[in-house]
């Protein structure tokens, strides 16, 4: 490293040019870096979603799910397959290994599904493979006044969609909840009977229509002409006049009208609404596209007062907020570092030399990010915010050592290079150690790797850049700005040196106290509940109202409207978006729900505590009779962190599965940490099965007639105004009792016959939800807990399952939010172990011994004391980001100990071990405290500021880092010397005896 510093002095002109280039390239890279919301990440999973309106869960399981499962069972690279079949929908999820080419896997699944046969009324399956590039950049709602006609709503929706498509860089635009006009044919049973026309005659009313056929060439009037025939329905009146029997037109026996073809319910602030999600093209800049979309929305808002055009959320806003947050953290970090350095050194020139490393390091980092093909997103920006506190550390150590030498020696270039050389090995080792902590994040699996690797590279680039600046720019600037200065020597830290000596003479006391504190901290951490990420500052809350599966949809809708009125009457709510039911638009993106589920997305006003809001909401659960109300904070783009714990009971014997699930459900319900528990076998719905007597009628004919009587039946499409419009025959019967169901009239060979005369009705109770794992049925138990009790609930359930004697062949797997939390903690724990091993290896290479690095490793448990103390003092529940902060501490806290032990090793050349330790502690105390304070102060804005829910840089992370670094810094100056002398006890004792 000395050669790098000497090269800098020999090439000052080149170094000056490189400084300017670094700043210029950093600025250019910032302007040219693509701004994304999240780094590109593929989800190794394919979802196959199918909708069958009006179909029971059992029918969807047997006639849809099982056929789909058989088609994709043996896909290459498949690791697991799960499915759920509910009333009106089926969803099969195929998971693949991390190395699978997901584009090829998706294509193979689509080909496999092209050959399966599904019931006539079931839609074609939607195949979806998600990745972060599909995250929309804008969510927009169009809320219509009630007096607007369906035509006006449709035309305005098309107008808005067209305007958004014109935005440069806008990609796919998905419209959900839009009214899709259909031509509705409502048969009049009385008129059909009067004219003796069976209902089935209407099914073929469009057969042979809408034809356009070429009939070849003919010589007509001496010319060769093309001859063709067209038969197209071009108006509603033409459809009404179609003949259904001799002398009978369609309008004579049925009402033919335009109708609303909306599949689900979508309401914004109490008005019918359409939701538009806008994606961007791969190469477009999210911020630029988002800005243009906002301009389009402002223009559209001013055109009509009866349509509310509202942008719910914009990725551009999130990115801009993150950029502004980064700039704020950088400026505050630089300010705090400046104050700390100025207070310690009391020299403006030395302070300027130190903080120059911040803009230079950031400029180099941005350029390296561009070269690496990494975008500017919330993850990389979070890495920059974290790194700011460390950017000045290496420069502080260098300038402090130069400054300390100037207090006792005359200025010279040699003094500057020697002072830099004294600490070069220490700061290089400490920086490499910190980088070594972050790089193993690339070993994490799945999405954690995709998200954390860009973060790790950002931090690593920043720290390595700061090291280069400290070894080149700082010495040269010191030689220039401090030339000819003779600084007044600061008072020696005699009192601290005496304190260190006192502890070295009584090593057992500080070491014992440290062990006691560590044991207490570990115990406190184990006892602390680990929860979901703190949601008090969240802006969005997802509220669900789940009714039993047999609840009439009218009552479900009434409950949803009551919840909507409550939300709109709360002055803490900015807007509320209500959705109900399934639609092909949502199914295309893998979103299907129970028909009896009401979902409401609520946006809270600024400074509203989301936790308090949800607590108040849950207090009114009893208002919604028969429904289970749940509320959780979410991020609209990333989804919510649920608080459900899942237990999957698998096996081959259905009776044993049911018995085991019932026992588990009963015992879990008795746990204090669990609020609610249910299984899919408990969610039952009445099913009427009609066993047809084959001697009295043909099953296929009865099914066709019942379908036309009870369900909307598409019979084709006509072309009106240049657009294909579906034609649907509406049900002609609406039985509301078992008696009316049995009296339905069916046409047989003997004439009209009551349905009850053709067979036997059987009423049964069937589950409204079926689950499969690898094609085999299983039972899922769902338990809910409060977010802060996740780990407690998970532990309670784990103990219960472990203590349960399961029947042979029956297995119970625990999953859900608690298992995900434990899995994330385990992944980070493994990463931490790898990082610790790398840290130790690097220090062994640095100090050429196994024992000295062991003294440095003592700082890790010391940091744990501070981290746990910080969480206890602030009352913050440890979550995933807190664990991530603990991982960061591994690289941060050892740097101070490295600087200390490096000085000890230099002193041992002409001092006994104890004197070397005392002198090193007294000399290195200032730079160690300065670097620690600079890092801590740079982290303070993260504690008191506001953070996006999608950012891994959170309050809990900052608290862990600040607490761990503060305590580790104080104890490092005492405990590390004690541990070092203990490791070299024989040599130190022999030296003291010789000296005595």
PDB file of N, CA, C and O in Angstrom, residues 104 148 173 191 243 326 334 404 454 498 594 604 717 723 772 791 795 861 886 946 983:
ATOM      1  N   UNK A 104     -38.161 -20.697 -20.794  1.00  0.00           N
ATOM      2  CA  UNK A 104     -38.372 -22.002 -21.416  1.00  0.00           C
ATOM      3  C   UNK A 104     -39.386 -22.826 -20.630  1.00  0.00           C
ATOM      4  O   UNK A 104     -40.247 -23.504 -21.208  1.00  0.00           O
ATOM      5  N   UNK A 148     -73.484   8.143 -14.935  1.00  0.00           N
ATOM      6  CA  UNK A 148     -72.814   7.910 -16.216  1.00  0.00           C
ATOM      7  C   UNK A 148     -73.282   6.594 -16.819  1.00  0.00           C
ATOM      8  O   UNK A 148     -73.357   5.569 -16.131  1.00  0.00           O
ATOM      9  N   UNK A 173     -50.517  -2.074 -20.496  1.00  0.00           N
ATOM     10  CA  UNK A 173     -51.501  -1.434 -19.623  1.00  0.00           C
ATOM     11  C   UNK A 173     -52.610  -2.448 -19.355  1.00  0.00           C
ATOM     12  O   UNK A 173     -53.290  -2.898 -20.279  1.00  0.00           O
ATOM     13  N   UNK A 191     -93.917 -16.805 -22.864  1.00  0.00           N
ATOM     14  CA  UNK A 191     -94.079 -16.651 -24.311  1.00  0.00           C
ATOM     15  C   UNK A 191     -93.530 -17.864 -25.059  1.00  0.00           C
ATOM     16  O   UNK A 191     -94.080 -18.275 -26.088  1.00  0.00           O
ATOM     17  N   UNK A 243     -85.059 -15.091 -36.886  1.00  0.00           N
ATOM     18  CA  UNK A 243     -86.136 -16.076 -36.682  1.00  0.00           C
ATOM     19  C   UNK A 243     -85.679 -17.223 -35.772  1.00  0.00           C
ATOM     20  O   UNK A 243     -84.548 -17.697 -35.863  1.00  0.00           O
ATOM     21  N   UNK A 326     -31.660   9.349   0.102  1.00  0.00           N
ATOM     22  CA  UNK A 326     -30.224   9.079   0.026  1.00  0.00           C
ATOM     23  C   UNK A 326     -29.430  10.375   0.126  1.00  0.00           C
ATOM     24  O   UNK A 326     -28.452  10.473   0.877  1.00  0.00           O
ATOM     25  N   UNK A 334     -22.371  13.478   6.086  1.00  0.00           N
ATOM     26  CA  UNK A 334     -21.200  14.343   5.901  1.00  0.00           C
ATOM     27  C   UNK A 334     -21.161  15.438   6.960  1.00  0.00           C
ATOM     28  O   UNK A 334     -20.097  15.764   7.502  1.00  0.00           O
ATOM     29  N   UNK A 404      -1.487  13.662  14.255  1.00  0.00           N
ATOM     30  CA  UNK A 404      -0.810  13.348  15.526  1.00  0.00           C
ATOM     31  C   UNK A 404       0.707  13.462  15.379  1.00  0.00           C
ATOM     32  O   UNK A 404       1.391  13.989  16.275  1.00  0.00           O
ATOM     33  N   UNK A 454     -27.070  -6.834  -5.159  1.00  0.00           N
ATOM     34  CA  UNK A 454     -26.826  -5.434  -5.547  1.00  0.00           C
ATOM     35  C   UNK A 454     -26.515  -4.541  -4.348  1.00  0.00           C
ATOM     36  O   UNK A 454     -25.681  -3.642  -4.441  1.00  0.00           O
ATOM     37  N   UNK A 498      -4.023   4.733  32.213  1.00  0.00           N
ATOM     38  CA  UNK A 498      -4.007   4.133  33.559  1.00  0.00           C
ATOM     39  C   UNK A 498      -5.189   3.184  33.737  1.00  0.00           C
ATOM     40  O   UNK A 498      -5.070   2.130  34.360  1.00  0.00           O
ATOM     41  N   UNK A 594     -61.738 -16.131  -2.894  1.00  0.00           N
ATOM     42  CA  UNK A 594     -63.055 -16.683  -2.596  1.00  0.00           C
ATOM     43  C   UNK A 594     -64.124 -15.688  -3.017  1.00  0.00           C
ATOM     44  O   UNK A 594     -63.970 -14.479  -2.816  1.00  0.00           O
ATOM     45  N   UNK A 604     -53.547   5.677   3.989  1.00  0.00           N
ATOM     46  CA  UNK A 604     -53.647   6.529   5.172  1.00  0.00           C
ATOM     47  C   UNK A 604     -53.000   7.881   4.916  1.00  0.00           C
ATOM     48  O   UNK A 604     -52.039   7.993   4.149  1.00  0.00           O
ATOM     49  N   UNK A 717     -70.840 -14.521 -30.825  1.00  0.00           N
ATOM     50  CA  UNK A 717     -70.552 -13.084 -30.836  1.00  0.00           C
ATOM     51  C   UNK A 717     -71.019 -12.504 -32.169  1.00  0.00           C
ATOM     52  O   UNK A 717     -71.101 -13.204 -33.188  1.00  0.00           O
ATOM     53  N   UNK A 723     -66.610  -3.950 -33.627  1.00  0.00           N
ATOM     54  CA  UNK A 723     -66.083  -4.682 -32.480  1.00  0.00           C
ATOM     55  C   UNK A 723     -66.894  -5.950 -32.273  1.00  0.00           C
ATOM     56  O   UNK A 723     -68.117  -5.975 -32.484  1.00  0.00           O
ATOM     57  N   UNK A 772     -53.910 -29.533  -2.994  1.00  0.00           N
ATOM     58  CA  UNK A 772     -53.119 -30.672  -3.450  1.00  0.00           C
ATOM     59  C   UNK A 772     -51.632 -30.335  -3.308  1.00  0.00           C
ATOM     60  O   UNK A 772     -51.230 -29.185  -3.518  1.00  0.00           O
ATOM     61  N   UNK A 791     -43.256 -15.013  16.256  1.00  0.00           N
ATOM     62  CA  UNK A 791     -42.288 -16.029  16.670  1.00  0.00           C
ATOM     63  C   UNK A 791     -42.813 -16.840  17.840  1.00  0.00           C
ATOM     64  O   UNK A 791     -42.584 -18.053  17.930  1.00  0.00           O
ATOM     65  N   UNK A 795     -43.353 -20.813  17.719  1.00  0.00           N
ATOM     66  CA  UNK A 795     -42.739 -21.727  18.700  1.00  0.00           C
ATOM     67  C   UNK A 795     -43.797 -22.591  19.378  1.00  0.00           C
ATOM     68  O   UNK A 795     -43.594 -23.797  19.573  1.00  0.00           O
ATOM     69  N   UNK A 861     -19.137 -10.715  19.941  1.00  0.00           N
ATOM     70  CA  UNK A 861     -20.119 -10.844  21.030  1.00  0.00           C
ATOM     71  C   UNK A 861     -20.336  -9.544  21.785  1.00  0.00           C
ATOM     72  O   UNK A 861     -21.419  -9.307  22.313  1.00  0.00           O
ATOM     73  N   UNK A 886     -27.429  -6.854  12.206  1.00  0.00           N
ATOM     74  CA  UNK A 886     -26.453  -7.643  12.956  1.00  0.00           C
ATOM     75  C   UNK A 886     -25.376  -8.189  12.023  1.00  0.00           C
ATOM     76  O   UNK A 886     -24.190  -8.251  12.385  1.00  0.00           O
ATOM     77  N   UNK A 946     -38.206   8.698   8.193  1.00  0.00           N
ATOM     78  CA  UNK A 946     -39.287   7.860   7.681  1.00  0.00           C
ATOM     79  C   UNK A 946     -38.742   7.015   6.552  1.00  0.00           C
ATOM     80  O   UNK A 946     -37.981   7.481   5.721  1.00  0.00           O
ATOM     81  N   UNK A 983      -4.213 -14.283  25.554  1.00  0.00           N
ATOM     82  CA  UNK A 983      -3.793 -15.212  24.511  1.00  0.00           C
ATOM     83  C   UNK A 983      -2.277 -15.368  24.449  1.00  0.00           C
ATOM     84  O   UNK A 983      -1.762 -16.406  24.022  1.00  0.00           O
TER      85      UNK A 983
END
